[in-house]
Amino acid sequence: MREAAGITQARLATALKTTTQSVKNWENGRSEPKSPRLDAYQRLLNGWAAKYPAPGAAPAGQVAATAPTELSDVTLNDIDYLDLDY
């Protein structure tokens, strides 16, 4: 989904205030982010899933009906939406 959104691992790492290696590890299942990064990452993934459904998945209109509206347009340009407080 990250790639479908046109986001690099480095850009995602910057947005989530972590390292590129951490993002690689999350994507490969070697580790998982901890809160508050986990919460922010989940919001991004949910938004991307609504915006870029997998081939063969429900049409976008059906996805949007089941996903909260504010998540459907989540991008890394919405850094304030991530609300990471450290």
mmCIF file of N, CA and C in Angstrom:
data_model
loop_
_atom_site.group_PDB
_atom_site.id
_atom_site.type_symbol
_atom_site.label_atom_id
_atom_site.label_comp_id
_atom_site.label_asym_id
_atom_site.label_seq_id
_atom_site.Cartn_x
_atom_site.Cartn_y
_atom_site.Cartn_z
ATOM 1 N N MET A 1 0.816 -1.191 0.000
ATOM 2 C CA MET A 1 0.000 0.000 0.000
ATOM 3 C C MET A 1 0.860 1.254 0.000
ATOM 4 N N ARG A 2 1.962 1.197 0.720
ATOM 5 C CA ARG A 2 2.867 2.346 0.758
ATOM 6 C C ARG A 2 3.340 2.674 -0.649
ATOM 7 N N GLU A 3 3.718 1.648 -1.388
ATOM 8 C CA GLU A 3 4.205 1.862 -2.744
ATOM 9 C C GLU A 3 3.094 2.384 -3.649
ATOM 10 N N ALA A 4 1.875 1.883 -3.480
ATOM 11 C CA ALA A 4 0.747 2.366 -4.275
ATOM 12 C C ALA A 4 0.494 3.848 -4.022
ATOM 13 N N ALA A 5 0.795 4.284 -2.807
ATOM 14 C CA ALA A 5 0.626 5.697 -2.453
ATOM 15 C C ALA A 5 1.811 6.539 -2.927
ATOM 16 N N GLY A 6 2.852 5.886 -3.477
ATOM 17 C CA GLY A 6 4.012 6.606 -3.973
ATOM 18 C C GLY A 6 4.938 7.105 -2.872
ATOM 19 N N ILE A 7 4.943 6.405 -1.746
ATOM 20 C CA ILE A 7 5.742 6.806 -0.584
ATOM 21 C C ILE A 7 6.922 5.854 -0.424
ATOM 22 N N THR A 8 8.103 6.405 -0.237
ATOM 23 C CA THR A 8 9.283 5.574 -0.001
ATOM 24 C C THR A 8 9.364 5.200 1.479
ATOM 25 N N GLN A 9 10.136 4.175 1.758
ATOM 26 C CA GLN A 9 10.359 3.798 3.158
ATOM 27 C C GLN A 9 11.030 4.934 3.909
ATOM 28 N N ALA A 10 11.929 5.633 3.258
ATOM 29 C CA ALA A 10 12.615 6.754 3.909
ATOM 30 C C ALA A 10 11.639 7.870 4.259
ATOM 31 N N ARG A 11 10.713 8.175 3.347
ATOM 32 C CA ARG A 11 9.720 9.237 3.609
ATOM 33 C C ARG A 11 8.789 8.829 4.740
ATOM 34 N N LEU A 12 8.369 7.577 4.746
ATOM 35 C CA LEU A 12 7.514 7.087 5.822
ATOM 36 C C LEU A 12 8.250 7.148 7.155
ATOM 37 N N ALA A 13 9.510 6.748 7.148
ATOM 38 C CA ALA A 13 10.310 6.791 8.373
ATOM 39 C C ALA A 13 10.408 8.218 8.910
ATOM 40 N N THR A 14 10.631 9.166 8.024
ATOM 41 C CA THR A 14 10.707 10.568 8.446
ATOM 42 C C THR A 14 9.386 11.023 9.058
ATOM 43 N N ALA A 15 8.289 10.690 8.412
ATOM 44 C CA ALA A 15 6.974 11.095 8.908
ATOM 45 C C ALA A 15 6.661 10.482 10.265
ATOM 46 N N LEU A 16 7.119 9.249 10.474
ATOM 47 C CA LEU A 16 6.839 8.561 11.737
ATOM 48 C C LEU A 16 7.956 8.748 12.762
ATOM 49 N N LYS A 17 8.928 9.585 12.410
ATOM 50 C CA LYS A 17 10.043 9.895 13.310
ATOM 51 C C LYS A 17 10.766 8.638 13.767
ATOM 52 N N THR A 18 11.144 7.835 12.766
ATOM 53 C CA THR A 18 11.875 6.602 13.035
ATOM 54 C C THR A 18 12.907 6.413 11.931
ATOM 55 N N THR A 19 13.533 5.258 11.888
ATOM 56 C CA THR A 19 14.553 4.993 10.878
ATOM 57 C C THR A 19 13.980 4.195 9.715
ATOM 58 N N THR A 20 14.660 4.297 8.591
ATOM 59 C CA THR A 20 14.267 3.510 7.421
ATOM 60 C C THR A 20 14.372 2.020 7.738
ATOM 61 N N GLN A 21 15.389 1.628 8.496
ATOM 62 C CA GLN A 21 15.549 0.222 8.865
ATOM 63 C C GLN A 21 14.359 -0.274 9.684
ATOM 64 N N SER A 22 13.834 0.565 10.566
ATOM 65 C CA SER A 22 12.651 0.174 11.346
ATOM 66 C C SER A 22 11.464 -0.094 10.428
ATOM 67 N N VAL A 23 11.244 0.783 9.463
ATOM 68 C CA VAL A 23 10.141 0.587 8.510
ATOM 69 C C VAL A 23 10.356 -0.704 7.729
ATOM 70 N N LYS A 24 11.578 -0.966 7.285
ATOM 71 C CA LYS A 24 11.877 -2.220 6.576
ATOM 72 C C LYS A 24 11.542 -3.419 7.454
ATOM 73 N N ASN A 25 11.919 -3.347 8.720
ATOM 74 C CA ASN A 25 11.645 -4.455 9.645
ATOM 75 C C ASN A 25 10.148 -4.654 9.846
ATOM 76 N N TRP A 26 9.391 -3.580 9.947
ATOM 77 C CA TRP A 26 7.934 -3.703 10.094
ATOM 78 C C TRP A 26 7.351 -4.373 8.861
ATOM 79 N N GLU A 27 7.766 -3.923 7.691
ATOM 80 C CA GLU A 27 7.203 -4.451 6.456
ATOM 81 C C GLU A 27 7.593 -5.907 6.208
ATOM 82 N N ASN A 28 8.728 -6.324 6.739
ATOM 83 C CA ASN A 28 9.170 -7.711 6.588
ATOM 84 C C ASN A 28 8.719 -8.603 7.734
ATOM 85 N N GLY A 29 7.991 -8.049 8.693
ATOM 86 C CA GLY A 29 7.480 -8.829 9.809
ATOM 87 C C GLY A 29 8.519 -9.157 10.866
ATOM 88 N N ARG A 30 9.661 -8.492 10.841
ATOM 89 C CA ARG A 30 10.712 -8.755 11.832
ATOM 90 C C ARG A 30 10.443 -8.064 13.164
ATOM 91 N N SER A 31 9.696 -6.974 13.118
ATOM 92 C CA SER A 31 9.336 -6.256 14.337
ATOM 93 C C SER A 31 8.048 -5.495 14.084
ATOM 94 N N GLU A 32 7.511 -4.886 15.126
ATOM 95 C CA GLU A 32 6.294 -4.090 15.020
ATOM 96 C C GLU A 32 6.522 -2.747 15.690
ATOM 97 N N PRO A 33 5.906 -1.706 15.149
ATOM 98 C CA PRO A 33 6.046 -0.403 15.801
ATOM 99 C C PRO A 33 5.312 -0.389 17.134
ATOM 100 N N LYS A 34 5.785 0.440 18.019
ATOM 101 C CA LYS A 34 5.129 0.616 19.319
ATOM 102 C C LYS A 34 4.368 1.935 19.292
ATOM 103 N N SER A 35 3.390 2.056 20.152
ATOM 104 C CA SER A 35 2.608 3.277 20.250
ATOM 105 C C SER A 35 3.533 4.431 20.639
ATOM 106 N N PRO A 36 3.346 5.628 20.146
ATOM 107 C CA PRO A 36 2.271 6.125 19.281
ATOM 108 C C PRO A 36 2.527 5.892 17.793
ATOM 109 N N ARG A 37 3.707 5.392 17.415
ATOM 110 C CA ARG A 37 3.974 5.122 15.991
ATOM 111 C C ARG A 37 2.999 4.087 15.444
ATOM 112 N N LEU A 38 2.703 3.073 16.222
ATOM 113 C CA LEU A 38 1.784 2.031 15.779
ATOM 114 C C LEU A 38 0.436 2.643 15.412
ATOM 115 N N ASP A 39 -0.077 3.512 16.260
ATOM 116 C CA ASP A 39 -1.376 4.139 16.002
ATOM 117 C C ASP A 39 -1.333 4.976 14.723
ATOM 118 N N ALA A 40 -0.275 5.756 14.557
ATOM 119 C CA ALA A 40 -0.139 6.598 13.366
ATOM 120 C C ALA A 40 0.018 5.737 12.115
ATOM 121 N N TYR A 41 0.828 4.699 12.207
ATOM 122 C CA TYR A 41 1.056 3.808 11.069
ATOM 123 C C TYR A 41 -0.247 3.110 10.678
ATOM 124 N N GLN A 42 -1.023 2.683 11.667
ATOM 125 C CA GLN A 42 -2.305 2.041 11.381
ATOM 126 C C GLN A 42 -3.256 3.002 10.680
ATOM 127 N N ARG A 43 -3.280 4.264 11.108
ATOM 128 C CA ARG A 43 -4.145 5.241 10.451
ATOM 129 C C ARG A 43 -3.733 5.423 8.991
ATOM 130 N N LEU A 44 -2.422 5.496 8.754
ATOM 131 C CA LEU A 44 -1.948 5.613 7.374
ATOM 132 C C LEU A 44 -2.334 4.392 6.548
ATOM 133 N N LEU A 45 -2.081 3.196 7.089
ATOM 134 C CA LEU A 45 -2.394 1.972 6.344
ATOM 135 C C LEU A 45 -3.887 1.870 6.059
ATOM 136 N N ASN A 46 -4.721 2.204 7.027
ATOM 137 C CA ASN A 46 -6.172 2.157 6.819
ATOM 138 C C ASN A 46 -6.598 3.149 5.747
ATOM 139 N N GLY A 47 -6.001 4.333 5.780
ATOM 140 C CA GLY A 47 -6.320 5.336 4.764
ATOM 141 C C GLY A 47 -5.881 4.896 3.384
ATOM 142 N N TRP A 48 -4.668 4.350 3.307
ATOM 143 C CA TRP A 48 -4.173 3.864 2.020
ATOM 144 C C TRP A 48 -4.998 2.689 1.517
ATOM 145 N N ALA A 49 -5.427 1.817 2.414
ATOM 146 C CA ALA A 49 -6.245 0.666 2.003
ATOM 147 C C ALA A 49 -7.566 1.146 1.405
ATOM 148 N N ALA A 50 -8.132 2.200 1.980
ATOM 149 C CA ALA A 50 -9.382 2.740 1.450
ATOM 150 C C ALA A 50 -9.156 3.437 0.110
ATOM 151 N N LYS A 51 -8.022 4.104 -0.012
ATOM 152 C CA LYS A 51 -7.737 4.868 -1.221
ATOM 153 C C LYS A 51 -7.190 3.999 -2.348
ATOM 154 N N TYR A 52 -6.446 2.952 -2.005
ATOM 155 C CA TYR A 52 -5.802 2.084 -2.999
ATOM 156 C C TYR A 52 -6.147 0.618 -2.714
ATOM 157 N N PRO A 53 -7.395 0.204 -2.929
ATOM 158 C CA PRO A 53 -7.767 -1.190 -2.631
ATOM 159 C C PRO A 53 -6.985 -2.175 -3.499
ATOM 160 N N ALA A 54 -6.762 -3.346 -2.947
ATOM 161 C CA ALA A 54 -6.044 -4.402 -3.671
ATOM 162 C C ALA A 54 -6.853 -4.835 -4.887
ATOM 163 N N PRO A 55 -6.161 -5.274 -5.947
ATOM 164 C CA PRO A 55 -6.885 -5.783 -7.115
ATOM 165 C C PRO A 55 -7.820 -6.908 -6.696
ATOM 166 N N GLY A 56 -9.050 -6.848 -7.185
ATOM 167 C CA GLY A 56 -10.040 -7.862 -6.842
ATOM 168 C C GLY A 56 -10.770 -7.575 -5.548
ATOM 169 N N ALA A 57 -10.391 -6.506 -4.847
ATOM 170 C CA ALA A 57 -11.069 -6.137 -3.609
ATOM 171 C C ALA A 57 -12.375 -5.424 -3.954
ATOM 172 N N ALA A 58 -13.161 -5.138 -2.946
ATOM 173 C CA ALA A 58 -14.431 -4.437 -3.138
ATOM 174 C C ALA A 58 -14.175 -3.102 -3.822
ATOM 175 N N PRO A 59 -15.097 -2.646 -4.658
ATOM 176 C CA PRO A 59 -14.935 -1.342 -5.300
ATOM 177 C C PRO A 59 -14.760 -0.231 -4.264
ATOM 178 N N ALA A 60 -14.097 0.833 -4.680
ATOM 179 C CA ALA A 60 -13.767 1.932 -3.771
ATOM 180 C C ALA A 60 -14.991 2.457 -3.027
ATOM 181 N N GLY A 61 -16.130 2.526 -3.682
ATOM 182 C CA GLY A 61 -17.336 3.018 -3.008
ATOM 183 C C GLY A 61 -17.724 2.152 -1.829
ATOM 184 N N GLN A 62 -17.558 0.847 -1.955
ATOM 185 C CA GLN A 62 -17.878 -0.049 -0.864
ATOM 186 C C GLN A 62 -16.860 0.064 0.251
ATOM 187 N N VAL A 63 -15.587 0.238 -0.091
ATOM 188 C CA VAL A 63 -14.560 0.399 0.930
ATOM 189 C C VAL A 63 -14.820 1.666 1.712
ATOM 190 N N ALA A 64 -15.119 2.761 1.004
ATOM 191 C CA ALA A 64 -15.357 4.041 1.667
ATOM 192 C C ALA A 64 -16.555 3.953 2.599
ATOM 193 N N ALA A 65 -17.538 3.139 2.252
ATOM 194 C CA ALA A 65 -18.716 3.027 3.106
ATOM 195 C C ALA A 65 -18.393 2.328 4.426
ATOM 196 N N THR A 66 -17.368 1.492 4.433
ATOM 197 C CA THR A 66 -17.044 0.776 5.662
ATOM 198 C C THR A 66 -15.899 1.431 6.434
ATOM 199 N N ALA A 67 -15.137 2.304 5.769
ATOM 200 C CA ALA A 67 -14.016 2.962 6.425
ATOM 201 C C ALA A 67 -14.411 4.383 6.808
ATOM 202 N N PRO A 68 -13.937 4.871 7.948
ATOM 203 C CA PRO A 68 -14.241 6.246 8.325
ATOM 204 C C PRO A 68 -13.766 7.204 7.237
ATOM 205 N N THR A 69 -14.569 8.198 6.934
ATOM 206 C CA THR A 69 -14.294 9.128 5.849
ATOM 207 C C THR A 69 -12.946 9.805 5.991
ATOM 208 N N GLU A 70 -12.575 10.228 7.197
ATOM 209 C CA GLU A 70 -11.333 10.974 7.348
ATOM 210 C C GLU A 70 -10.104 10.135 7.018
ATOM 211 N N LEU A 71 -10.223 8.829 6.983
ATOM 212 C CA LEU A 71 -9.081 7.991 6.652
ATOM 213 C C LEU A 71 -8.899 7.820 5.153
ATOM 214 N N SER A 72 -9.924 8.078 4.371
ATOM 215 C CA SER A 72 -9.849 7.779 2.948
ATOM 216 C C SER A 72 -8.870 8.666 2.199
ATOM 217 N N ASP A 73 -8.528 9.824 2.731
ATOM 218 C CA ASP A 73 -7.619 10.726 2.047
ATOM 219 C C ASP A 73 -6.320 10.936 2.801
ATOM 220 N N VAL A 74 -5.939 9.995 3.644
ATOM 221 C CA VAL A 74 -4.717 10.136 4.432
ATOM 222 C C VAL A 74 -3.504 10.020 3.526
ATOM 223 N N THR A 75 -2.618 10.991 3.621
ATOM 224 C CA THR A 75 -1.343 10.955 2.919
ATOM 225 C C THR A 75 -0.276 11.440 3.884
ATOM 226 N N LEU A 76 0.959 11.283 3.495
ATOM 227 C CA LEU A 76 2.026 11.770 4.358
ATOM 228 C C LEU A 76 2.104 13.289 4.341
ATOM 229 N N ASN A 77 1.378 13.941 3.466
ATOM 230 C CA ASN A 77 1.305 15.389 3.524
ATOM 231 C C ASN A 77 0.459 15.840 4.707
ATOM 232 N N ASP A 78 -0.279 14.910 5.274
ATOM 233 C CA ASP A 78 -1.121 15.202 6.427
ATOM 234 C C ASP A 78 -0.376 14.864 7.712
ATOM 235 N N ILE A 79 0.838 15.358 7.859
ATOM 236 C CA ILE A 79 1.672 15.029 8.999
ATOM 237 C C ILE A 79 0.977 15.369 10.313
ATOM 238 N N ASP A 80 0.260 16.468 10.369
ATOM 239 C CA ASP A 80 -0.446 16.839 11.599
ATOM 240 C C ASP A 80 -1.447 15.775 12.005
ATOM 241 N N TYR A 81 -2.006 15.079 11.021
ATOM 242 C CA TYR A 81 -2.987 14.033 11.293
ATOM 243 C C TYR A 81 -2.351 12.875 12.072
ATOM 244 N N LEU A 82 -1.059 12.671 11.883
ATOM 245 C CA LEU A 82 -0.382 11.572 12.563
ATOM 246 C C LEU A 82 -0.339 11.798 14.072
ATOM 247 N N ASP A 83 -0.292 13.041 14.497
ATOM 248 C CA ASP A 83 -0.371 13.399 15.916
ATOM 249 C C ASP A 83 0.607 12.601 16.770
ATOM 250 N N LEU A 84 1.873 12.631 16.400
ATOM 251 C CA LEU A 84 2.892 11.942 17.167
ATOM 252 C C LEU A 84 3.421 12.886 18.244
ATOM 253 N N ASP A 85 3.193 12.549 19.471
ATOM 254 C CA ASP A 85 3.694 13.351 20.598
ATOM 255 C C ASP A 85 4.771 12.569 21.325
ATOM 256 N N TYR A 86 5.998 13.102 21.293
ATOM 257 C CA TYR A 86 7.110 12.443 21.973
ATOM 258 C C TYR A 86 7.648 13.361 23.019
#
